[in-house]
Amino acid sequence: MAFVSGFAVVSSTTSSASLCSAASSFAPKASMTKRCAVVTKAASSSSLRMMTDAEIETKARGLLTELFKKTPCMPIMVRLAWHDAGTYDKNTKTGGANASIRYAPELSHGANAGLKIAIDLLEPIKKAVPEISYADLYQLASIHGIEFGGGPKIPFKLGRKDVSAEDCTPDGRLPDANLRMGHLRDTFYRMGLTDREIIALSGAHTYGRAHSDRSGFPDKAWTTNPHVFDNAYFKELLANNNIELLRLNSDEALLDEAAMKKIVKDYAEDQNLFFKDYSAAHHRLSTLGTNLFQA
């Protein structure tokens, strides 16, 4: 890389002494000291190359892969990212993917019980890659976790901004799993999402399990292989023949209406279709409250 000093074009690997010498041949003697100081500072700064966004993402993904190999915590990363972004209100332009969930006022909400585990697991990665914002890291951990478990690739771009504790949202913005479609529509429509996106995003229940000490629901998974991201959730939802698996009111709500049930059937029969729709819906969710959405 080269930069211009006065009229001389010099390499970033040139010593500061050489730069001063080059500058002196073009500058009046009275201004030489000042110019040399500027050139020396520029030479020093040029040695501290900033990481590109691609390098930051690659480094963070590598560390996430190491984490997931040590402990299969991918599902809780999906929940962390979902609960951070899912507070978005399109009318007030508040909430969204901004890492407000790491602060006590929001982390203490009932729906977020247990998520400090995910936040603490990601802290060493944040320290190793300080260039990435918490908001970006939480969403990347979810996206990479889904890919790690065999799920679809989801568009991702750095650029989310971390907010302060004053920007925490009030309790009650996340879905209540005890309620049915009317409530789900109220919640998802507030974010700007559609019926089809409600169903696609519900498919993330194919990953992980409930924990009674966090959600109050039985210690059960929605599928027989909860560390694989696939379309098994929809198959099990339709089959309803395994009492060892979890079914919540918010799951059964997807079957309440013929049009919604048809989408569930489509996803159960065609994993590629589910992956396509899920990727698009998750991308939208992960960019709520930002200008990063790419249609």
PDB file of C-alpha atoms in Angstrom:
ATOM      1  CA  MET A   1       0.000   0.000   0.000  1.00  0.00           C
ATOM      2  CA  ALA A   2       1.268   3.508  -0.799  1.00  0.00           C
ATOM      3  CA  PHE A   3       0.185   6.927   0.380  1.00  0.00           C
ATOM      4  CA  VAL A   4       0.993  10.484  -0.618  1.00  0.00           C
ATOM      5  CA  SER A   5       3.158  12.760   1.558  1.00  0.00           C
ATOM      6  CA  GLY A   6       3.522  16.200   0.038  1.00  0.00           C
ATOM      7  CA  PHE A   7       4.354  15.393  -3.585  1.00  0.00           C
ATOM      8  CA  ALA A   8       6.224  12.154  -2.879  1.00  0.00           C
ATOM      9  CA  VAL A   9       4.508   8.784  -3.185  1.00  0.00           C
ATOM     10  CA  VAL A  10       6.129   6.417  -0.720  1.00  0.00           C
ATOM     11  CA  SER A  11       5.642   2.798   0.311  1.00  0.00           C
ATOM     12  CA  SER A  12       4.102   1.989   3.696  1.00  0.00           C
ATOM     13  CA  THR A  13       7.195  -0.140   4.381  1.00  0.00           C
ATOM     14  CA  THR A  14       9.568   2.827   4.045  1.00  0.00           C
ATOM     15  CA  SER A  15      11.174   3.915   7.328  1.00  0.00           C
ATOM     16  CA  SER A  16      10.102   7.167   8.951  1.00  0.00           C
ATOM     17  CA  ALA A  17      13.637   8.500   8.583  1.00  0.00           C
ATOM     18  CA  SER A  18      13.536   7.906   4.834  1.00  0.00           C
ATOM     19  CA  LEU A  19      10.138   9.553   4.667  1.00  0.00           C
ATOM     20  CA  CYS A  20      11.473  12.662   6.387  1.00  0.00           C
ATOM     21  CA  SER A  21      14.365  12.749   3.971  1.00  0.00           C
ATOM     22  CA  ALA A  22      12.016  12.471   1.027  1.00  0.00           C
ATOM     23  CA  ALA A  23       9.782  15.175   2.445  1.00  0.00           C
ATOM     24  CA  SER A  24      12.704  17.564   3.019  1.00  0.00           C
ATOM     25  CA  SER A  25      13.526  17.660  -0.678  1.00  0.00           C
ATOM     26  CA  PHE A  26      10.080  19.085  -1.458  1.00  0.00           C
ATOM     27  CA  ALA A  27       9.336  21.231   1.626  1.00  0.00           C
ATOM     28  CA  PRO A  28      10.713  24.579   2.860  1.00  0.00           C
ATOM     29  CA  LYS A  29      13.164  24.133   5.737  1.00  0.00           C
ATOM     30  CA  ALA A  30      10.918  25.980   8.195  1.00  0.00           C
ATOM     31  CA  SER A  31       8.118  23.497   7.743  1.00  0.00           C
ATOM     32  CA  MET A  32      10.272  20.405   7.633  1.00  0.00           C
ATOM     33  CA  THR A  33       9.972  19.511  11.353  1.00  0.00           C
ATOM     34  CA  LYS A  34       6.196  19.657  11.261  1.00  0.00           C
ATOM     35  CA  ARG A  35       6.002  17.611   8.048  1.00  0.00           C
ATOM     36  CA  CYS A  36       8.409  15.011   9.440  1.00  0.00           C
ATOM     37  CA  ALA A  37       6.252  14.632  12.540  1.00  0.00           C
ATOM     38  CA  VAL A  38       3.176  14.024  10.386  1.00  0.00           C
ATOM     39  CA  VAL A  39       4.985  11.534   8.163  1.00  0.00           C
ATOM     40  CA  THR A  40       6.423   9.678  11.165  1.00  0.00           C
ATOM     41  CA  LYS A  41       2.933   9.366  12.657  1.00  0.00           C
ATOM     42  CA  ALA A  42       1.568   8.117   9.360  1.00  0.00           C
ATOM     43  CA  ALA A  43       4.330   5.531   9.074  1.00  0.00           C
ATOM     44  CA  SER A  44       3.613   4.295  12.588  1.00  0.00           C
ATOM     45  CA  SER A  45      -0.135   4.078  11.947  1.00  0.00           C
ATOM     46  CA  SER A  46       0.318   2.213   8.674  1.00  0.00           C
ATOM     47  CA  SER A  47       1.962  -0.684  10.505  1.00  0.00           C
ATOM     48  CA  LEU A  48      -1.287  -1.322  12.432  1.00  0.00           C
ATOM     49  CA  ARG A  49      -3.429  -2.721   9.634  1.00  0.00           C
ATOM     50  CA  MET A  50      -7.133  -2.948  10.416  1.00  0.00           C
ATOM     51  CA  MET A  51      -8.896  -6.256   9.838  1.00  0.00           C
ATOM     52  CA  THR A  52     -11.408  -6.385   7.022  1.00  0.00           C
ATOM     53  CA  ASP A  53     -15.000  -7.407   7.717  1.00  0.00           C
ATOM     54  CA  ALA A  54     -14.327 -10.708   5.959  1.00  0.00           C
ATOM     55  CA  GLU A  55     -11.339 -11.409   8.207  1.00  0.00           C
ATOM     56  CA  ILE A  56     -13.309 -10.526  11.347  1.00  0.00           C
ATOM     57  CA  GLU A  57     -16.158 -12.835  10.344  1.00  0.00           C
ATOM     58  CA  THR A  58     -13.802 -15.667   9.396  1.00  0.00           C
ATOM     59  CA  LYS A  59     -11.939 -15.449  12.702  1.00  0.00           C
ATOM     60  CA  ALA A  60     -15.168 -15.381  14.710  1.00  0.00           C
ATOM     61  CA  ARG A  61     -16.622 -18.306  12.768  1.00  0.00           C
ATOM     62  CA  GLY A  62     -13.475 -20.335  13.405  1.00  0.00           C
ATOM     63  CA  LEU A  63     -13.739 -19.766  17.145  1.00  0.00           C
ATOM     64  CA  LEU A  64     -17.451 -20.586  17.079  1.00  0.00           C
ATOM     65  CA  THR A  65     -16.692 -23.867  15.337  1.00  0.00           C
ATOM     66  CA  GLU A  66     -14.193 -24.719  18.079  1.00  0.00           C
ATOM     67  CA  LEU A  67     -16.818 -23.907  20.715  1.00  0.00           C
ATOM     68  CA  PHE A  68     -19.505 -26.016  19.039  1.00  0.00           C
ATOM     69  CA  LYS A  69     -17.133 -28.966  18.744  1.00  0.00           C
ATOM     70  CA  LYS A  70     -16.442 -28.805  22.481  1.00  0.00           C
ATOM     71  CA  THR A  71     -20.047 -28.333  23.555  1.00  0.00           C
ATOM     72  CA  PRO A  72     -23.191 -28.605  21.392  1.00  0.00           C
ATOM     73  CA  CYS A  73     -24.527 -25.228  22.467  1.00  0.00           C
ATOM     74  CA  MET A  74     -25.793 -24.244  19.016  1.00  0.00           C
ATOM     75  CA  PRO A  75     -29.507 -24.269  19.964  1.00  0.00           C
ATOM     76  CA  ILE A  76     -29.100 -21.826  22.842  1.00  0.00           C
ATOM     77  CA  MET A  77     -27.211 -19.490  20.501  1.00  0.00           C
ATOM     78  CA  VAL A  78     -30.225 -19.526  18.194  1.00  0.00           C
ATOM     79  CA  ARG A  79     -32.443 -18.673  21.154  1.00  0.00           C
ATOM     80  CA  LEU A  80     -30.117 -15.870  22.282  1.00  0.00           C
ATOM     81  CA  ALA A  81     -30.091 -14.224  18.865  1.00  0.00           C
ATOM     82  CA  TRP A  82     -33.831 -14.697  18.404  1.00  0.00           C
ATOM     83  CA  HIS A  83     -34.639 -13.115  21.760  1.00  0.00           C
ATOM     84  CA  ASP A  84     -32.326 -10.185  21.122  1.00  0.00           C
ATOM     85  CA  ALA A  85     -33.751  -9.408  17.665  1.00  0.00           C
ATOM     86  CA  GLY A  86     -37.339 -10.426  18.461  1.00  0.00           C
ATOM     87  CA  THR A  87     -37.987  -7.372  20.627  1.00  0.00           C
ATOM     88  CA  TYR A  88     -38.249  -5.174  17.531  1.00  0.00           C
ATOM     89  CA  ASP A  89     -41.263  -2.900  17.166  1.00  0.00           C
ATOM     90  CA  LYS A  90     -41.678  -1.562  13.624  1.00  0.00           C
ATOM     91  CA  ASN A  91     -43.966   1.228  14.835  1.00  0.00           C
ATOM     92  CA  THR A  92     -41.690   2.721  17.469  1.00  0.00           C
ATOM     93  CA  LYS A  93     -38.430   1.592  15.790  1.00  0.00           C
ATOM     94  CA  THR A  94     -37.207   0.231  19.119  1.00  0.00           C
ATOM     95  CA  GLY A  95     -35.593  -3.071  20.001  1.00  0.00           C
ATOM     96  CA  GLY A  96     -34.058  -5.393  17.455  1.00  0.00           C
ATOM     97  CA  ALA A  97     -30.647  -6.966  16.944  1.00  0.00           C
ATOM     98  CA  ASN A  98     -28.651  -4.585  19.116  1.00  0.00           C
ATOM     99  CA  ALA A  99     -27.317  -6.721  22.020  1.00  0.00           C
ATOM    100  CA  SER A 100     -29.527  -5.015  24.598  1.00  0.00           C
ATOM    101  CA  ILE A 101     -30.228  -8.507  25.914  1.00  0.00           C
ATOM    102  CA  ARG A 102     -26.825  -8.583  27.630  1.00  0.00           C
ATOM    103  CA  TYR A 103     -27.985  -6.000  30.170  1.00  0.00           C
ATOM    104  CA  ALA A 104     -29.793  -7.009  33.363  1.00  0.00           C
ATOM    105  CA  PRO A 105     -33.055  -5.101  32.727  1.00  0.00           C
ATOM    106  CA  GLU A 106     -33.702  -7.219  29.619  1.00  0.00           C
ATOM    107  CA  LEU A 107     -31.815 -10.385  30.504  1.00  0.00           C
ATOM    108  CA  SER A 108     -33.982 -10.686  33.625  1.00  0.00           C
ATOM    109  CA  HIS A 109     -37.184 -10.998  31.587  1.00  0.00           C
ATOM    110  CA  GLY A 110     -38.838 -14.359  32.171  1.00  0.00           C
ATOM    111  CA  ALA A 111     -38.531 -15.423  28.527  1.00  0.00           C
ATOM    112  CA  ASN A 112     -34.755 -14.926  28.721  1.00  0.00           C
ATOM    113  CA  ALA A 113     -34.115 -17.268  31.640  1.00  0.00           C
ATOM    114  CA  GLY A 114     -30.930 -19.228  31.099  1.00  0.00           C
ATOM    115  CA  LEU A 115     -29.557 -17.065  28.306  1.00  0.00           C
ATOM    116  CA  LYS A 116     -26.689 -15.789  30.437  1.00  0.00           C
ATOM    117  CA  ILE A 117     -25.169 -19.218  29.738  1.00  0.00           C
ATOM    118  CA  ALA A 118     -24.949 -18.328  26.038  1.00  0.00           C
ATOM    119  CA  ILE A 119     -23.688 -14.817  26.730  1.00  0.00           C
ATOM    120  CA  ASP A 120     -20.908 -16.142  28.974  1.00  0.00           C
ATOM    121  CA  LEU A 121     -19.894 -18.776  26.409  1.00  0.00           C
ATOM    122  CA  LEU A 122     -19.467 -16.068  23.787  1.00  0.00           C
ATOM    123  CA  GLU A 123     -17.480 -13.669  25.963  1.00  0.00           C
ATOM    124  CA  PRO A 124     -14.068 -15.312  25.252  1.00  0.00           C
ATOM    125  CA  ILE A 125     -14.766 -15.002  21.531  1.00  0.00           C
ATOM    126  CA  LYS A 126     -15.632 -11.316  21.936  1.00  0.00           C
ATOM    127  CA  LYS A 127     -12.326 -10.800  23.742  1.00  0.00           C
ATOM    128  CA  ALA A 128     -10.424 -12.676  21.033  1.00  0.00           C
ATOM    129  CA  VAL A 129     -12.182 -10.681  18.294  1.00  0.00           C
ATOM    130  CA  PRO A 130     -12.808  -7.249  19.845  1.00  0.00           C
ATOM    131  CA  GLU A 131     -13.513  -5.783  16.416  1.00  0.00           C
ATOM    132  CA  ILE A 132     -16.911  -7.511  16.280  1.00  0.00           C
ATOM    133  CA  SER A 133     -19.861  -5.938  18.083  1.00  0.00           C
ATOM    134  CA  TYR A 134     -21.846  -7.991  20.575  1.00  0.00           C
ATOM    135  CA  ALA A 135     -24.894  -7.532  18.360  1.00  0.00           C
ATOM    136  CA  ASP A 136     -23.083  -9.007  15.362  1.00  0.00           C
ATOM    137  CA  LEU A 137     -21.548 -11.802  17.441  1.00  0.00           C
ATOM    138  CA  TYR A 138     -24.891 -12.938  18.851  1.00  0.00           C
ATOM    139  CA  GLN A 139     -26.452 -13.116  15.395  1.00  0.00           C
ATOM    140  CA  LEU A 140     -23.403 -14.773  13.841  1.00  0.00           C
ATOM    141  CA  ALA A 141     -23.321 -17.403  16.611  1.00  0.00           C
ATOM    142  CA  SER A 142     -26.912 -18.302  15.742  1.00  0.00           C
ATOM    143  CA  ILE A 143     -26.369 -18.347  11.981  1.00  0.00           C
ATOM    144  CA  HIS A 144     -23.131 -20.325  12.212  1.00  0.00           C
ATOM    145  CA  GLY A 145     -24.722 -22.665  14.740  1.00  0.00           C
ATOM    146  CA  ILE A 146     -27.521 -23.492  12.325  1.00  0.00           C
ATOM    147  CA  GLU A 147     -25.054 -24.151   9.524  1.00  0.00           C
ATOM    148  CA  PHE A 148     -22.909 -26.248  11.881  1.00  0.00           C
ATOM    149  CA  GLY A 149     -25.913 -28.503  12.583  1.00  0.00           C
ATOM    150  CA  GLY A 150     -26.630 -29.117   8.918  1.00  0.00           C
ATOM    151  CA  GLY A 151     -29.049 -26.261   8.366  1.00  0.00           C
ATOM    152  CA  PRO A 152     -29.167 -23.735   5.537  1.00  0.00           C
ATOM    153  CA  LYS A 153     -26.686 -20.975   4.879  1.00  0.00           C
ATOM    154  CA  ILE A 154     -28.099 -17.651   5.987  1.00  0.00           C
ATOM    155  CA  PRO A 155     -26.942 -14.266   4.630  1.00  0.00           C
ATOM    156  CA  PHE A 156     -24.831 -12.349   7.128  1.00  0.00           C
ATOM    157  CA  LYS A 157     -23.118  -8.985   7.126  1.00  0.00           C
ATOM    158  CA  LEU A 158     -21.357  -7.111   9.911  1.00  0.00           C
ATOM    159  CA  GLY A 159     -22.666  -3.707  10.929  1.00  0.00           C
ATOM    160  CA  ARG A 160     -25.029  -4.068  13.891  1.00  0.00           C
ATOM    161  CA  LYS A 161     -24.477  -1.477  16.610  1.00  0.00           C
ATOM    162  CA  ASP A 162     -24.402  -2.215  20.330  1.00  0.00           C
ATOM    163  CA  VAL A 163     -26.728  -0.094  22.437  1.00  0.00           C
ATOM    164  CA  SER A 164     -26.659   0.886  26.088  1.00  0.00           C
ATOM    165  CA  ALA A 165     -28.742  -0.410  28.993  1.00  0.00           C
ATOM    166  CA  GLU A 166     -31.055   2.585  28.575  1.00  0.00           C
ATOM    167  CA  ASP A 167     -32.223   1.050  25.298  1.00  0.00           C
ATOM    168  CA  CYS A 168     -33.508  -2.178  26.861  1.00  0.00           C
ATOM    169  CA  THR A 169     -37.082  -2.954  25.847  1.00  0.00           C
ATOM    170  CA  PRO A 170     -39.974  -3.653  28.237  1.00  0.00           C
ATOM    171  CA  ASP A 171     -40.935  -7.210  29.087  1.00  0.00           C
ATOM    172  CA  GLY A 172     -43.651  -8.884  27.046  1.00  0.00           C
ATOM    173  CA  ARG A 173     -42.430  -8.429  23.474  1.00  0.00           C
ATOM    174  CA  LEU A 174     -41.490 -12.074  22.871  1.00  0.00           C
ATOM    175  CA  PRO A 175     -43.985 -14.841  22.006  1.00  0.00           C
ATOM    176  CA  ASP A 176     -45.741 -16.676  24.821  1.00  0.00           C
ATOM    177  CA  ALA A 177     -45.589 -20.411  24.053  1.00  0.00           C
ATOM    178  CA  ASN A 178     -48.799 -20.979  26.019  1.00  0.00           C
ATOM    179  CA  LEU A 179     -50.846 -18.965  23.529  1.00  0.00           C
ATOM    180  CA  ARG A 180     -51.998 -19.621  19.983  1.00  0.00           C
ATOM    181  CA  MET A 181     -52.168 -17.993  16.577  1.00  0.00           C
ATOM    182  CA  GLY A 182     -53.813 -14.704  17.514  1.00  0.00           C
ATOM    183  CA  HIS A 183     -50.989 -13.933  19.917  1.00  0.00           C
ATOM    184  CA  LEU A 184     -48.326 -15.158  17.490  1.00  0.00           C
ATOM    185  CA  ARG A 185     -49.656 -12.859  14.791  1.00  0.00           C
ATOM    186  CA  ASP A 186     -49.725  -9.887  17.163  1.00  0.00           C
ATOM    187  CA  THR A 187     -46.099 -10.560  18.109  1.00  0.00           C
ATOM    188  CA  PHE A 188     -44.667 -11.294  14.679  1.00  0.00           C
ATOM    189  CA  TYR A 189     -46.673  -8.653  12.845  1.00  0.00           C
ATOM    190  CA  ARG A 190     -45.298  -6.075  15.298  1.00  0.00           C
ATOM    191  CA  MET A 191     -41.845  -7.031  14.015  1.00  0.00           C
ATOM    192  CA  GLY A 192     -42.989  -6.729  10.396  1.00  0.00           C
ATOM    193  CA  LEU A 193     -43.040 -10.477   9.714  1.00  0.00           C
ATOM    194  CA  THR A 194     -45.630 -12.585   7.865  1.00  0.00           C
ATOM    195  CA  ASP A 195     -47.640 -15.758   8.481  1.00  0.00           C
ATOM    196  CA  ARG A 196     -45.246 -17.787   6.341  1.00  0.00           C
ATOM    197  CA  GLU A 197     -42.297 -16.409   8.308  1.00  0.00           C
ATOM    198  CA  ILE A 198     -44.039 -17.334  11.568  1.00  0.00           C
ATOM    199  CA  ILE A 199     -44.169 -20.955  10.424  1.00  0.00           C
ATOM    200  CA  ALA A 200     -40.658 -21.012   8.958  1.00  0.00           C
ATOM    201  CA  LEU A 201     -39.089 -19.533  12.088  1.00  0.00           C
ATOM    202  CA  SER A 202     -41.067 -21.928  14.288  1.00  0.00           C
ATOM    203  CA  GLY A 203     -39.112 -24.638  12.497  1.00  0.00           C
ATOM    204  CA  ALA A 204     -36.082 -23.659  14.572  1.00  0.00           C
ATOM    205  CA  HIS A 205     -37.682 -25.796  17.293  1.00  0.00           C
ATOM    206  CA  THR A 206     -36.153 -28.693  15.390  1.00  0.00           C
ATOM    207  CA  TYR A 207     -33.011 -27.639  17.270  1.00  0.00           C
ATOM    208  CA  GLY A 208     -32.543 -28.090  21.012  1.00  0.00           C
ATOM    209  CA  ARG A 209     -34.920 -28.829  23.852  1.00  0.00           C
ATOM    210  CA  ALA A 210     -36.876 -27.167  26.640  1.00  0.00           C
ATOM    211  CA  HIS A 211     -35.423 -26.945  30.147  1.00  0.00           C
ATOM    212  CA  SER A 212     -37.835 -26.864  33.063  1.00  0.00           C
ATOM    213  CA  ASP A 213     -35.517 -24.672  35.130  1.00  0.00           C
ATOM    214  CA  ARG A 214     -35.611 -21.992  32.410  1.00  0.00           C
ATOM    215  CA  SER A 215     -38.941 -22.101  30.600  1.00  0.00           C
ATOM    216  CA  GLY A 216     -40.986 -24.123  33.033  1.00  0.00           C
ATOM    217  CA  PHE A 217     -41.829 -26.594  30.277  1.00  0.00           C
ATOM    218  CA  PRO A 218     -40.921 -30.309  30.530  1.00  0.00           C
ATOM    219  CA  ASP A 219     -37.338 -31.355  29.806  1.00  0.00           C
ATOM    220  CA  LYS A 220     -38.124 -32.594  26.336  1.00  0.00           C
ATOM    221  CA  ALA A 221     -37.006 -31.970  22.764  1.00  0.00           C
ATOM    222  CA  TRP A 222     -39.281 -31.360  19.773  1.00  0.00           C
ATOM    223  CA  THR A 223     -37.480 -34.004  17.693  1.00  0.00           C
ATOM    224  CA  THR A 224     -35.544 -37.211  18.248  1.00  0.00           C
ATOM    225  CA  ASN A 225     -32.254 -35.648  17.108  1.00  0.00           C
ATOM    226  CA  PRO A 226     -32.197 -32.134  18.563  1.00  0.00           C
ATOM    227  CA  HIS A 227     -28.623 -31.355  17.517  1.00  0.00           C
ATOM    228  CA  VAL A 228     -29.429 -31.661  13.812  1.00  0.00           C
ATOM    229  CA  PHE A 229     -31.123 -28.794  12.012  1.00  0.00           C
ATOM    230  CA  ASP A 230     -33.621 -30.290   9.552  1.00  0.00           C
ATOM    231  CA  ASN A 231     -37.367 -30.405   8.852  1.00  0.00           C
ATOM    232  CA  ALA A 232     -38.114 -33.064  11.499  1.00  0.00           C
ATOM    233  CA  TYR A 233     -40.065 -30.540  13.583  1.00  0.00           C
ATOM    234  CA  PHE A 234     -42.801 -30.340  10.955  1.00  0.00           C
ATOM    235  CA  LYS A 235     -42.892 -34.102  10.468  1.00  0.00           C
ATOM    236  CA  GLU A 236     -43.293 -34.688  14.197  1.00  0.00           C
ATOM    237  CA  LEU A 237     -45.869 -31.917  14.489  1.00  0.00           C
ATOM    238  CA  LEU A 238     -48.060 -33.625  11.898  1.00  0.00           C
ATOM    239  CA  ALA A 239     -47.456 -37.175  13.141  1.00  0.00           C
ATOM    240  CA  ASN A 240     -48.198 -36.422  16.806  1.00  0.00           C
ATOM    241  CA  ASN A 241     -47.389 -39.999  17.802  1.00  0.00           C
ATOM    242  CA  ASN A 242     -44.458 -39.696  20.203  1.00  0.00           C
ATOM    243  CA  ILE A 243     -45.321 -38.734  23.774  1.00  0.00           C
ATOM    244  CA  GLU A 244     -41.624 -38.320  24.546  1.00  0.00           C
ATOM    245  CA  LEU A 245     -41.492 -35.224  22.360  1.00  0.00           C
ATOM    246  CA  LEU A 246     -42.573 -31.710  23.295  1.00  0.00           C
ATOM    247  CA  ARG A 247     -45.653 -29.988  21.849  1.00  0.00           C
ATOM    248  CA  LEU A 248     -46.553 -26.513  23.034  1.00  0.00           C
ATOM    249  CA  ASN A 249     -49.680 -24.495  22.337  1.00  0.00           C
ATOM    250  CA  SER A 250     -47.647 -22.248  20.057  1.00  0.00           C
ATOM    251  CA  ASP A 251     -46.600 -25.350  18.071  1.00  0.00           C
ATOM    252  CA  GLU A 252     -50.113 -26.715  17.725  1.00  0.00           C
ATOM    253  CA  ALA A 253     -51.312 -23.259  16.710  1.00  0.00           C
ATOM    254  CA  LEU A 254     -49.586 -23.789  13.355  1.00  0.00           C
ATOM    255  CA  LEU A 255     -52.223 -26.434  12.572  1.00  0.00           C
ATOM    256  CA  ASP A 256     -55.264 -24.346  13.556  1.00  0.00           C
ATOM    257  CA  GLU A 257     -55.951 -22.960  10.084  1.00  0.00           C
ATOM    258  CA  ALA A 258     -56.024 -24.802   6.768  1.00  0.00           C
ATOM    259  CA  ALA A 259     -53.707 -22.367   4.999  1.00  0.00           C
ATOM    260  CA  MET A 260     -51.130 -22.520   7.788  1.00  0.00           C
ATOM    261  CA  LYS A 261     -51.365 -26.312   8.046  1.00  0.00           C
ATOM    262  CA  LYS A 262     -50.681 -26.590   4.309  1.00  0.00           C
ATOM    263  CA  ILE A 263     -47.379 -24.750   4.767  1.00  0.00           C
ATOM    264  CA  VAL A 264     -46.477 -27.104   7.625  1.00  0.00           C
ATOM    265  CA  LYS A 265     -47.167 -30.053   5.305  1.00  0.00           C
ATOM    266  CA  ASP A 266     -45.120 -28.485   2.518  1.00  0.00           C
ATOM    267  CA  TYR A 267     -42.144 -28.076   4.844  1.00  0.00           C
ATOM    268  CA  ALA A 268     -42.531 -31.630   6.173  1.00  0.00           C
ATOM    269  CA  GLU A 269     -42.428 -32.985   2.637  1.00  0.00           C
ATOM    270  CA  ASP A 270     -39.738 -30.717   1.194  1.00  0.00           C
ATOM    271  CA  GLN A 271     -36.725 -29.865   3.334  1.00  0.00           C
ATOM    272  CA  ASN A 272     -35.189 -27.760   0.564  1.00  0.00           C
ATOM    273  CA  LEU A 273     -38.272 -25.559   0.536  1.00  0.00           C
ATOM    274  CA  PHE A 274     -38.125 -25.213   4.316  1.00  0.00           C
ATOM    275  CA  PHE A 275     -34.424 -24.342   4.205  1.00  0.00           C
ATOM    276  CA  LYS A 276     -35.031 -21.724   1.499  1.00  0.00           C
ATOM    277  CA  ASP A 277     -37.837 -20.047   3.423  1.00  0.00           C
ATOM    278  CA  TYR A 278     -36.109 -20.411   6.769  1.00  0.00           C
ATOM    279  CA  SER A 279     -32.923 -18.783   5.506  1.00  0.00           C
ATOM    280  CA  ALA A 280     -34.849 -15.786   4.192  1.00  0.00           C
ATOM    281  CA  ALA A 281     -36.957 -15.444   7.361  1.00  0.00           C
ATOM    282  CA  HIS A 282     -33.974 -15.787   9.676  1.00  0.00           C
ATOM    283  CA  HIS A 283     -32.054 -13.208   7.670  1.00  0.00           C
ATOM    284  CA  ARG A 284     -34.921 -10.757   8.092  1.00  0.00           C
ATOM    285  CA  LEU A 285     -35.156 -11.513  11.816  1.00  0.00           C
ATOM    286  CA  SER A 286     -31.405 -11.083  12.322  1.00  0.00           C
ATOM    287  CA  THR A 287     -31.452  -7.629  10.735  1.00  0.00           C
ATOM    288  CA  LEU A 288     -34.458  -6.165  12.559  1.00  0.00           C
ATOM    289  CA  GLY A 289     -33.699  -2.652  13.725  1.00  0.00           C
ATOM    290  CA  THR A 290     -30.774  -2.291  11.288  1.00  0.00           C
ATOM    291  CA  ASN A 291     -30.271  -1.290   7.663  1.00  0.00           C
ATOM    292  CA  LEU A 292     -28.616  -4.609   6.797  1.00  0.00           C
ATOM    293  CA  PHE A 293     -31.574  -6.446   5.292  1.00  0.00           C
ATOM    294  CA  GLN A 294     -30.986  -7.629   1.728  1.00  0.00           C
ATOM    295  CA  ALA A 295     -34.157  -8.741  -0.072  1.00  0.00           C
TER     296      ALA A 295
END
